[in-house]
mmCIF file of C-alpha atoms in Angstrom:
data_model
loop_
_atom_site.group_PDB
_atom_site.id
_atom_site.type_symbol
_atom_site.label_atom_id
_atom_site.label_comp_id
_atom_site.label_asym_id
_atom_site.label_seq_id
_atom_site.Cartn_x
_atom_site.Cartn_y
_atom_site.Cartn_z
ATOM 1 C CA UNK C 1 -0.006 0.006 0.007
ATOM 2 C CA UNK C 2 1.573 3.264 -1.053
ATOM 3 C CA UNK C 3 1.424 6.534 0.977
ATOM 4 C CA UNK C 4 -1.404 8.060 -1.030
ATOM 5 C CA UNK C 5 -3.680 5.046 -0.556
ATOM 6 C CA UNK C 6 -2.836 4.985 3.189
ATOM 7 C CA UNK C 7 -3.678 8.642 3.626
ATOM 8 C CA UNK C 8 -6.930 8.179 1.684
ATOM 9 C CA UNK C 9 -7.877 5.131 3.781
ATOM 10 C CA UNK C 10 -7.204 7.110 7.060
ATOM 11 C CA UNK C 11 -9.218 10.122 5.757
ATOM 12 C CA UNK C 12 -12.165 7.914 4.911
ATOM 13 C CA UNK C 13 -12.080 6.156 8.278
ATOM 14 C CA UNK C 14 -11.326 9.185 10.421
ATOM 15 C CA UNK C 15 -14.031 8.142 12.989
ATOM 16 C CA UNK C 16 -11.950 5.041 13.762
ATOM 17 C CA UNK C 17 -9.015 7.254 14.821
ATOM 18 C CA UNK C 18 -11.424 9.420 16.914
ATOM 19 C CA UNK C 19 -13.005 6.421 18.552
ATOM 20 C CA UNK C 20 -9.768 4.614 19.442
ATOM 21 C CA UNK C 21 -8.220 7.809 20.766
ATOM 22 C CA UNK C 22 -11.226 8.564 22.882
ATOM 23 C CA UNK C 23 -11.122 5.017 24.278
ATOM 24 C CA UNK C 24 -7.425 5.084 25.172
ATOM 25 C CA UNK C 25 -7.581 8.543 26.653
ATOM 26 C CA UNK C 26 -10.644 7.544 28.684
ATOM 27 C CA UNK C 27 -8.927 4.357 29.836
ATOM 28 C CA UNK C 28 -5.807 6.325 30.885
ATOM 29 C CA UNK C 29 -7.888 8.847 32.892
ATOM 30 C CA UNK C 30 -9.876 6.051 34.486
ATOM 31 C CA UNK C 31 -6.820 4.189 35.559
ATOM 32 C CA UNK C 32 -5.231 7.404 36.842
ATOM 33 C CA UNK C 33 -8.201 8.044 39.188
ATOM 34 C CA UNK C 34 -8.518 4.362 40.222
ATOM 35 C CA UNK C 35 -4.978 4.060 41.443
ATOM 36 C CA UNK C 36 -4.618 4.693 45.155
ATOM 37 C CA UNK C 37 -3.153 8.047 46.100
ATOM 38 C CA UNK C 38 0.560 7.812 46.822
ATOM 39 C CA UNK C 39 2.629 9.916 49.261
ATOM 40 C CA UNK C 40 6.415 10.597 49.376
ATOM 41 C CA UNK C 41 8.638 11.735 52.237
ATOM 42 C CA UNK C 42 12.359 12.499 51.927
ATOM 43 C CA UNK C 43 15.161 12.605 54.557
ATOM 44 C CA UNK C 44 18.426 14.242 53.612
ATOM 45 C CA UNK C 45 21.961 13.366 54.703
ATOM 46 C CA UNK C 46 25.559 14.408 53.856
ATOM 47 C CA UNK C 47 28.447 12.034 53.540
ATOM 48 C CA UNK C 48 31.430 13.359 55.414
ATOM 49 C CA UNK C 49 34.784 11.935 56.723
ATOM 50 C CA UNK C 50 34.745 10.721 60.368
ATOM 51 C CA UNK C 51 36.503 12.956 62.939
ATOM 52 C CA UNK C 52 39.351 10.377 63.265
ATOM 53 C CA UNK C 53 40.570 11.360 59.818
ATOM 54 C CA UNK C 54 40.351 15.097 60.084
ATOM 55 C CA UNK C 55 43.790 15.431 61.544
ATOM 56 C CA UNK C 56 45.502 13.246 58.944
ATOM 57 C CA UNK C 57 45.802 15.542 56.060
ATOM 58 C CA UNK C 58 47.121 12.939 53.476
ATOM 59 C CA UNK C 59 44.533 10.380 54.421
ATOM 60 C CA UNK C 60 41.811 12.915 54.422
ATOM 61 C CA UNK C 61 42.610 14.119 50.990
ATOM 62 C CA UNK C 62 42.713 10.557 49.676
ATOM 63 C CA UNK C 63 39.329 9.807 51.115
ATOM 64 C CA UNK C 64 37.740 13.099 50.037
ATOM 65 C CA UNK C 65 38.614 12.296 46.423
ATOM 66 C CA UNK C 66 36.484 9.214 46.772
ATOM 67 C CA UNK C 67 33.713 10.920 48.629
ATOM 68 C CA UNK C 68 31.261 10.998 45.687
ATOM 69 C CA UNK C 69 31.938 7.244 44.945
ATOM 70 C CA UNK C 70 31.362 6.454 48.611
ATOM 71 C CA UNK C 71 28.103 8.468 48.582
ATOM 72 C CA UNK C 72 26.833 6.441 45.572
ATOM 73 C CA UNK C 73 27.643 3.247 47.430
ATOM 74 C CA UNK C 74 25.664 4.425 50.426
ATOM 75 C CA UNK C 75 22.723 5.198 48.152
ATOM 76 C CA UNK C 76 22.736 1.635 46.853
ATOM 77 C CA UNK C 77 22.914 0.239 50.312
ATOM 78 C CA UNK C 78 19.802 2.280 51.352
ATOM 79 C CA UNK C 79 17.752 0.432 48.760
ATOM 80 C CA UNK C 80 18.967 -3.067 49.599
ATOM 81 C CA UNK C 81 16.723 -5.834 50.955
ATOM 82 C CA UNK C 82 18.847 -5.995 54.169
ATOM 83 C CA UNK C 83 17.970 -2.363 55.094
ATOM 84 C CA UNK C 84 14.374 -2.897 54.109
ATOM 85 C CA UNK C 85 14.054 -5.914 56.428
ATOM 86 C CA UNK C 86 15.755 -4.024 59.256
ATOM 87 C CA UNK C 87 13.395 -1.038 58.769
ATOM 88 C CA UNK C 88 10.241 -3.118 58.876
ATOM 89 C CA UNK C 89 11.586 -4.804 62.057
ATOM 90 C CA UNK C 90 12.395 -1.409 63.523
ATOM 91 C CA UNK C 91 8.873 -0.094 62.806
ATOM 92 C CA UNK C 92 7.180 -3.381 63.814
ATOM 93 C CA UNK C 93 5.435 -3.741 60.452
ATOM 94 C CA UNK C 94 3.435 -6.887 59.797
ATOM 95 C CA UNK C 95 3.151 -8.818 56.484
ATOM 96 C CA UNK C 96 -0.168 -7.084 55.661
ATOM 97 C CA UNK C 97 1.284 -3.572 56.096
ATOM 98 C CA UNK C 98 1.212 -1.326 52.963
ATOM 99 C CA UNK C 99 4.130 -1.776 50.572
ATOM 100 C CA UNK C 100 6.716 0.990 50.744
ATOM 101 C CA UNK C 101 9.067 1.787 47.907
ATOM 102 C CA UNK C 102 12.442 3.368 48.803
ATOM 103 C CA UNK C 103 14.589 5.372 46.322
ATOM 104 C CA UNK C 104 17.931 6.733 47.269
ATOM 105 C CA UNK C 105 20.097 9.014 45.148
ATOM 106 C CA UNK C 106 22.959 11.447 45.484
ATOM 107 C CA UNK C 107 22.409 15.027 44.289
ATOM 108 C CA UNK C 108 24.497 15.663 41.213
ATOM 109 C CA UNK C 109 27.891 17.329 41.987
ATOM 110 C CA UNK C 110 27.426 16.948 45.732
ATOM 111 C CA UNK C 111 27.739 14.296 48.523
ATOM 112 C CA UNK C 112 24.201 14.970 49.701
ATOM 113 C CA UNK C 113 22.202 11.745 49.953
ATOM 114 C CA UNK C 114 18.407 11.743 49.679
ATOM 115 C CA UNK C 115 16.308 8.845 50.940
ATOM 116 C CA UNK C 116 12.722 8.909 49.560
ATOM 117 C CA UNK C 117 9.863 6.562 50.727
ATOM 118 C CA UNK C 118 6.567 6.218 48.837
ATOM 119 C CA UNK C 119 3.433 4.436 49.924
ATOM 120 C CA UNK C 120 -0.339 5.028 50.181
ATOM 121 C CA UNK C 121 -0.107 5.823 53.928
ATOM 122 C CA UNK C 122 1.352 9.328 54.576
ATOM 123 C CA UNK C 123 2.301 8.668 58.273
ATOM 124 C CA UNK C 124 3.931 5.323 57.313
ATOM 125 C CA UNK C 125 5.734 7.026 54.579
ATOM 126 C CA UNK C 126 7.288 9.688 56.872
ATOM 127 C CA UNK C 127 8.298 7.146 59.450
ATOM 128 C CA UNK C 128 9.788 4.728 56.855
ATOM 129 C CA UNK C 129 11.992 7.437 55.372
ATOM 130 C CA UNK C 130 13.433 8.441 58.741
ATOM 131 C CA UNK C 131 13.776 4.837 59.855
ATOM 132 C CA UNK C 132 15.743 3.954 56.690
ATOM 133 C CA UNK C 133 18.234 6.758 57.525
ATOM 134 C CA UNK C 134 18.611 5.441 61.015
ATOM 135 C CA UNK C 135 19.170 1.803 59.907
ATOM 136 C CA UNK C 136 21.656 3.058 57.229
ATOM 137 C CA UNK C 137 23.555 5.120 59.781
ATOM 138 C CA UNK C 138 23.933 2.062 62.082
ATOM 139 C CA UNK C 139 24.951 -0.187 59.204
ATOM 140 C CA UNK C 140 27.632 2.232 57.985
ATOM 141 C CA UNK C 141 29.143 2.786 61.489
ATOM 142 C CA UNK C 142 29.485 -1.078 61.800
ATOM 143 C CA UNK C 143 31.423 -1.566 58.520
ATOM 144 C CA UNK C 144 33.065 1.776 57.900
ATOM 145 C CA UNK C 145 35.307 4.040 60.003
ATOM 146 C CA UNK C 146 36.282 6.584 57.301
ATOM 147 C CA UNK C 147 32.972 8.156 56.340
ATOM 148 C CA UNK C 148 29.825 8.912 58.203
ATOM 149 C CA UNK C 149 26.268 10.062 57.377
ATOM 150 C CA UNK C 150 25.212 13.437 58.957
ATOM 151 C CA UNK C 151 21.490 14.145 59.039
ATOM 152 C CA UNK C 152 20.612 17.367 57.391
ATOM 153 C CA UNK C 153 16.756 17.319 57.159
ATOM 154 C CA UNK C 154 14.488 14.655 58.546
ATOM 155 C CA UNK C 155 11.312 13.732 56.772
ATOM 156 C CA UNK C 156 8.773 15.915 58.704
ATOM 157 C CA UNK C 157 5.820 15.543 56.315
ATOM 158 C CA UNK C 158 4.651 13.263 53.520
ATOM 159 C CA UNK C 159 3.479 15.099 50.352
ATOM 160 C CA UNK C 160 1.081 13.704 47.754
ATOM 161 C CA UNK C 161 2.733 12.324 44.621
ATOM 162 C CA UNK C 162 1.432 13.806 41.312
ATOM 163 C CA UNK C 163 -1.031 11.509 39.646
ATOM 164 C CA UNK C 164 0.520 11.834 36.207
ATOM 165 C CA UNK C 165 -2.827 12.650 34.600
ATOM 166 C CA UNK C 166 -1.259 14.876 31.916
ATOM 167 C CA UNK C 167 1.229 12.198 30.975
ATOM 168 C CA UNK C 168 -1.408 9.563 30.826
ATOM 169 C CA UNK C 169 -3.609 11.618 28.587
ATOM 170 C CA UNK C 170 -0.685 12.343 26.218
ATOM 171 C CA UNK C 171 0.154 8.665 26.048
ATOM 172 C CA UNK C 172 -3.537 7.903 25.452
ATOM 173 C CA UNK C 173 -3.521 10.313 22.485
ATOM 174 C CA UNK C 174 -0.359 8.762 20.909
ATOM 175 C CA UNK C 175 -1.447 5.130 21.528
ATOM 176 C CA UNK C 176 -5.007 5.817 20.335
ATOM 177 C CA UNK C 177 -3.879 7.433 17.146
ATOM 178 C CA UNK C 178 -1.318 4.715 16.447
ATOM 179 C CA UNK C 179 -3.821 1.926 17.284
ATOM 180 C CA UNK C 180 -6.504 3.526 15.112
ATOM 181 C CA UNK C 181 -4.203 3.983 12.207
ATOM 182 C CA UNK C 182 -2.984 0.393 12.493
ATOM 183 C CA UNK C 183 -6.533 -0.957 12.497
ATOM 184 C CA UNK C 184 -7.554 1.090 9.454
ATOM 185 C CA UNK C 185 -4.518 0.181 7.454
ATOM 186 C CA UNK C 186 -4.768 -3.581 8.490
ATOM 187 C CA UNK C 187 -8.410 -3.764 7.390
ATOM 188 C CA UNK C 188 -7.542 -2.055 4.117
ATOM 189 C CA UNK C 189 -4.722 -4.522 3.465
ATOM 190 C CA UNK C 190 -6.877 -7.521 4.340
ATOM 191 C CA UNK C 191 -9.696 -6.375 2.113
ATOM 192 C CA UNK C 192 -7.142 -6.024 -0.750
ATOM 193 C CA UNK C 193 -6.115 -9.635 -0.234
ATOM 194 C CA UNK C 194 -9.675 -10.797 -0.781
ATOM 195 C CA UNK C 195 -10.326 -8.795 -3.851
ATOM 196 C CA UNK C 196 -10.017 -10.368 -7.308
ATOM 197 C CA UNK C 197 -6.824 -9.229 -9.052
ATOM 198 C CA UNK C 198 -7.190 -7.257 -12.219
ATOM 199 C CA UNK C 199 -7.475 -9.464 -15.308
ATOM 200 C CA UNK C 200 -4.645 -9.794 -17.710
ATOM 201 C CA UNK C 201 -4.985 -7.433 -20.703
ATOM 202 C CA UNK C 202 -3.117 -9.508 -23.362
ATOM 203 C CA UNK C 203 -4.417 -12.429 -25.254
ATOM 204 C CA UNK C 204 -1.933 -15.264 -24.731
ATOM 205 C CA UNK C 205 -2.256 -16.602 -28.413
ATOM 206 C CA UNK C 206 -2.477 -13.399 -30.529
ATOM 207 C CA UNK C 207 -0.523 -11.128 -28.193
ATOM 208 C CA UNK C 208 -3.123 -8.497 -28.920
ATOM 209 C CA UNK C 209 -5.314 -6.983 -26.234
ATOM 210 C CA UNK C 210 -8.077 -9.339 -24.908
ATOM 211 C CA UNK C 211 -11.791 -8.849 -24.725
ATOM 212 C CA UNK C 212 -11.943 -7.814 -21.083
ATOM 213 C CA UNK C 213 -9.505 -4.958 -21.714
ATOM 214 C CA UNK C 214 -11.403 -3.909 -24.782
ATOM 215 C CA UNK C 215 -14.638 -3.813 -22.755
ATOM 216 C CA UNK C 216 -13.049 -1.647 -20.129
ATOM 217 C CA UNK C 217 -11.582 0.814 -22.669
ATOM 218 C CA UNK C 218 -14.868 0.880 -24.562
ATOM 219 C CA UNK C 219 -16.756 1.920 -21.429
ATOM 220 C CA UNK C 220 -14.238 4.611 -20.701
ATOM 221 C CA UNK C 221 -14.399 5.992 -24.209
ATOM 222 C CA UNK C 222 -18.183 6.026 -24.292
ATOM 223 C CA UNK C 223 -18.170 7.940 -21.140
ATOM 224 C CA UNK C 224 -15.769 10.425 -22.656
ATOM 225 C CA UNK C 225 -17.812 10.687 -25.808
ATOM 226 C CA UNK C 226 -20.894 11.552 -23.789
ATOM 227 C CA UNK C 227 -19.019 14.453 -22.075
ATOM 228 C CA UNK C 228 -17.108 15.776 -25.041
ATOM 229 C CA UNK C 229 -19.212 14.870 -28.097
ATOM 230 C CA UNK C 230 -16.052 13.695 -29.807
ATOM 231 C CA UNK C 231 -16.414 10.906 -32.410
ATOM 232 C CA UNK C 232 -15.477 7.280 -31.766
ATOM 233 C CA UNK C 233 -15.551 4.165 -34.022
ATOM 234 C CA UNK C 234 -15.572 0.526 -33.015
ATOM 235 C CA UNK C 235 -14.793 -1.771 -35.996
ATOM 236 C CA UNK C 236 -15.039 -5.561 -35.992
ATOM 237 C CA UNK C 237 -13.101 -7.699 -38.500
ATOM 238 C CA UNK C 238 -13.279 -11.403 -39.014
ATOM 239 C CA UNK C 239 -9.760 -12.338 -40.234
ATOM 240 C CA UNK C 240 -10.538 -15.934 -41.262
ATOM 241 C CA UNK C 241 -13.657 -17.269 -42.972
ATOM 242 C CA UNK C 242 -16.189 -18.996 -40.651
ATOM 243 C CA UNK C 243 -15.251 -22.573 -40.025
ATOM 244 C CA UNK C 244 -11.827 -22.394 -41.604
ATOM 245 C CA UNK C 245 -10.030 -21.306 -38.476
ATOM 246 C CA UNK C 246 -10.954 -24.467 -36.535
ATOM 247 C CA UNK C 247 -9.379 -26.692 -39.206
ATOM 248 C CA UNK C 248 -5.934 -25.133 -38.960
ATOM 249 C CA UNK C 249 -3.124 -26.843 -36.924
ATOM 250 C CA UNK C 250 -2.229 -25.215 -33.618
ATOM 251 C CA UNK C 251 1.029 -23.833 -34.888
ATOM 252 C CA UNK C 252 -0.687 -22.393 -37.986
ATOM 253 C CA UNK C 253 -3.353 -20.795 -35.760
ATOM 254 C CA UNK C 254 -0.658 -19.005 -33.769
ATOM 255 C CA UNK C 255 1.077 -17.812 -36.907
ATOM 256 C CA UNK C 256 -2.128 -16.446 -38.347
ATOM 257 C CA UNK C 257 -3.178 -14.709 -35.139
ATOM 258 C CA UNK C 258 0.175 -13.012 -34.602
ATOM 259 C CA UNK C 259 0.405 -11.928 -38.275
ATOM 260 C CA UNK C 260 -2.992 -10.338 -37.785
ATOM 261 C CA UNK C 261 -1.706 -8.561 -34.594
ATOM 262 C CA UNK C 262 1.349 -7.338 -36.453
ATOM 263 C CA UNK C 263 -0.912 -5.918 -39.152
ATOM 264 C CA UNK C 264 -2.957 -4.045 -36.594
ATOM 265 C CA UNK C 265 0.160 -2.689 -34.883
ATOM 266 C CA UNK C 266 1.553 -1.498 -38.273
ATOM 267 C CA UNK C 267 -1.578 0.177 -39.548
ATOM 268 C CA UNK C 268 -3.360 1.771 -36.502
ATOM 269 C CA UNK C 269 -2.582 4.778 -34.426
ATOM 270 C CA UNK C 270 -0.959 4.550 -30.955
ATOM 271 C CA UNK C 271 -4.210 5.536 -29.180
ATOM 272 C CA UNK C 272 -6.295 2.929 -31.020
ATOM 273 C CA UNK C 273 -7.024 -0.416 -29.237
ATOM 274 C CA UNK C 274 -6.847 -3.612 -31.276
ATOM 275 C CA UNK C 275 -8.148 -6.642 -29.452
ATOM 276 C CA UNK C 276 -9.174 -10.222 -30.065
ATOM 277 C CA UNK C 277 -12.908 -10.743 -29.441
ATOM 278 C CA UNK C 278 -13.226 -14.416 -30.206
ATOM 279 C CA UNK C 279 -11.245 -17.083 -32.137
ATOM 280 C CA UNK C 280 -11.018 -15.282 -35.498
ATOM 281 C CA UNK C 281 -12.679 -11.952 -34.762
ATOM 282 C CA UNK C 282 -10.803 -8.788 -33.852
ATOM 283 C CA UNK C 283 -12.012 -5.308 -32.847
ATOM 284 C CA UNK C 284 -10.424 -1.994 -33.316
ATOM 285 C CA UNK C 285 -11.406 0.890 -31.047
ATOM 286 C CA UNK C 286 -10.525 4.218 -32.698
ATOM 287 C CA UNK C 287 -11.136 7.326 -30.506
ATOM 288 C CA UNK C 288 -11.455 10.726 -32.134
ATOM 289 C CA UNK C 289 -11.941 9.089 -35.474
ATOM 290 C CA UNK C 290 -14.731 9.893 -38.030
ATOM 291 C CA UNK C 291 -16.563 7.114 -39.948
ATOM 292 C CA UNK C 292 -14.788 8.002 -43.250
ATOM 293 C CA UNK C 293 -11.422 7.822 -41.626
ATOM 294 C CA UNK C 294 -12.349 4.562 -39.954
ATOM 295 C CA UNK C 295 -13.424 3.030 -43.241
ATOM 296 C CA UNK C 296 -10.031 3.831 -44.745
ATOM 297 C CA UNK C 297 -8.261 2.214 -41.781
ATOM 298 C CA UNK C 298 -10.387 -0.966 -42.073
ATOM 299 C CA UNK C 299 -9.694 -1.117 -45.859
ATOM 300 C CA UNK C 300 -5.959 -0.839 -45.232
ATOM 301 C CA UNK C 301 -6.185 -3.553 -42.523
ATOM 302 C CA UNK C 302 -8.202 -5.915 -44.736
ATOM 303 C CA UNK C 303 -5.648 -5.557 -47.414
ATOM 304 C CA UNK C 304 -2.711 -6.158 -45.139
ATOM 305 C CA UNK C 305 -4.330 -9.191 -43.526
#
């Protein structure tokens, strides 16, 4: 399917695009409002060398050069399953408690570490963010004596997380248009597979045009004649006497038919259509030709044949 056909199909089935887009946008909006409201709380820490290294200049410089790398490591530890289990034990959470998602990251270009908790329960979210920082502090003190976490801001209040309605609507528009266009083009392609292919226009024996093509061209020319009042002539010629053609051998039949076709090609205009109507009858469609001119052409053809 070429581009022009695809655009034409989409234009003709525009209502499919509108319907699929409306459905996907409506589904996105519905899912947005059906999702439980989520809350987020963030506690902030800074990664700093421990006091034991502040007096050792060389060691402190070496460690400070790795401070950002250490901070990234601490961020990964904060999201580990070990810390999660310790936090749930610290808060006394049961198995049926709401799920809490923890995200930990280092602010770009700094050693400030942010621990963010998300859950449907605002109070649990705030407590979980602070408890994660406490568990992380204890873990770091037990395995590391060079760096420490210093609390900057505790999670004092959980704030609602944006629902993402605008993003869902935008995605619904894109998906709806793509889905609608895909359906329209797929239906157009499948319908094309089921349609009969256009007939061959050349007669296999004489190599002239066949009767089906002549019928189509005749219909077109008659429509043009009605609009423009230009002349048109259809001449029928029997090239072999009745009954004589059937007695010829197959090879001779082919020779006769192709000699006739060659005579038509040599004595008719380019816009004329010479076609085989039946076994030994040919037709010549001559657009923009008067009756007198057509008689002259037919006489020339009869003489040539």
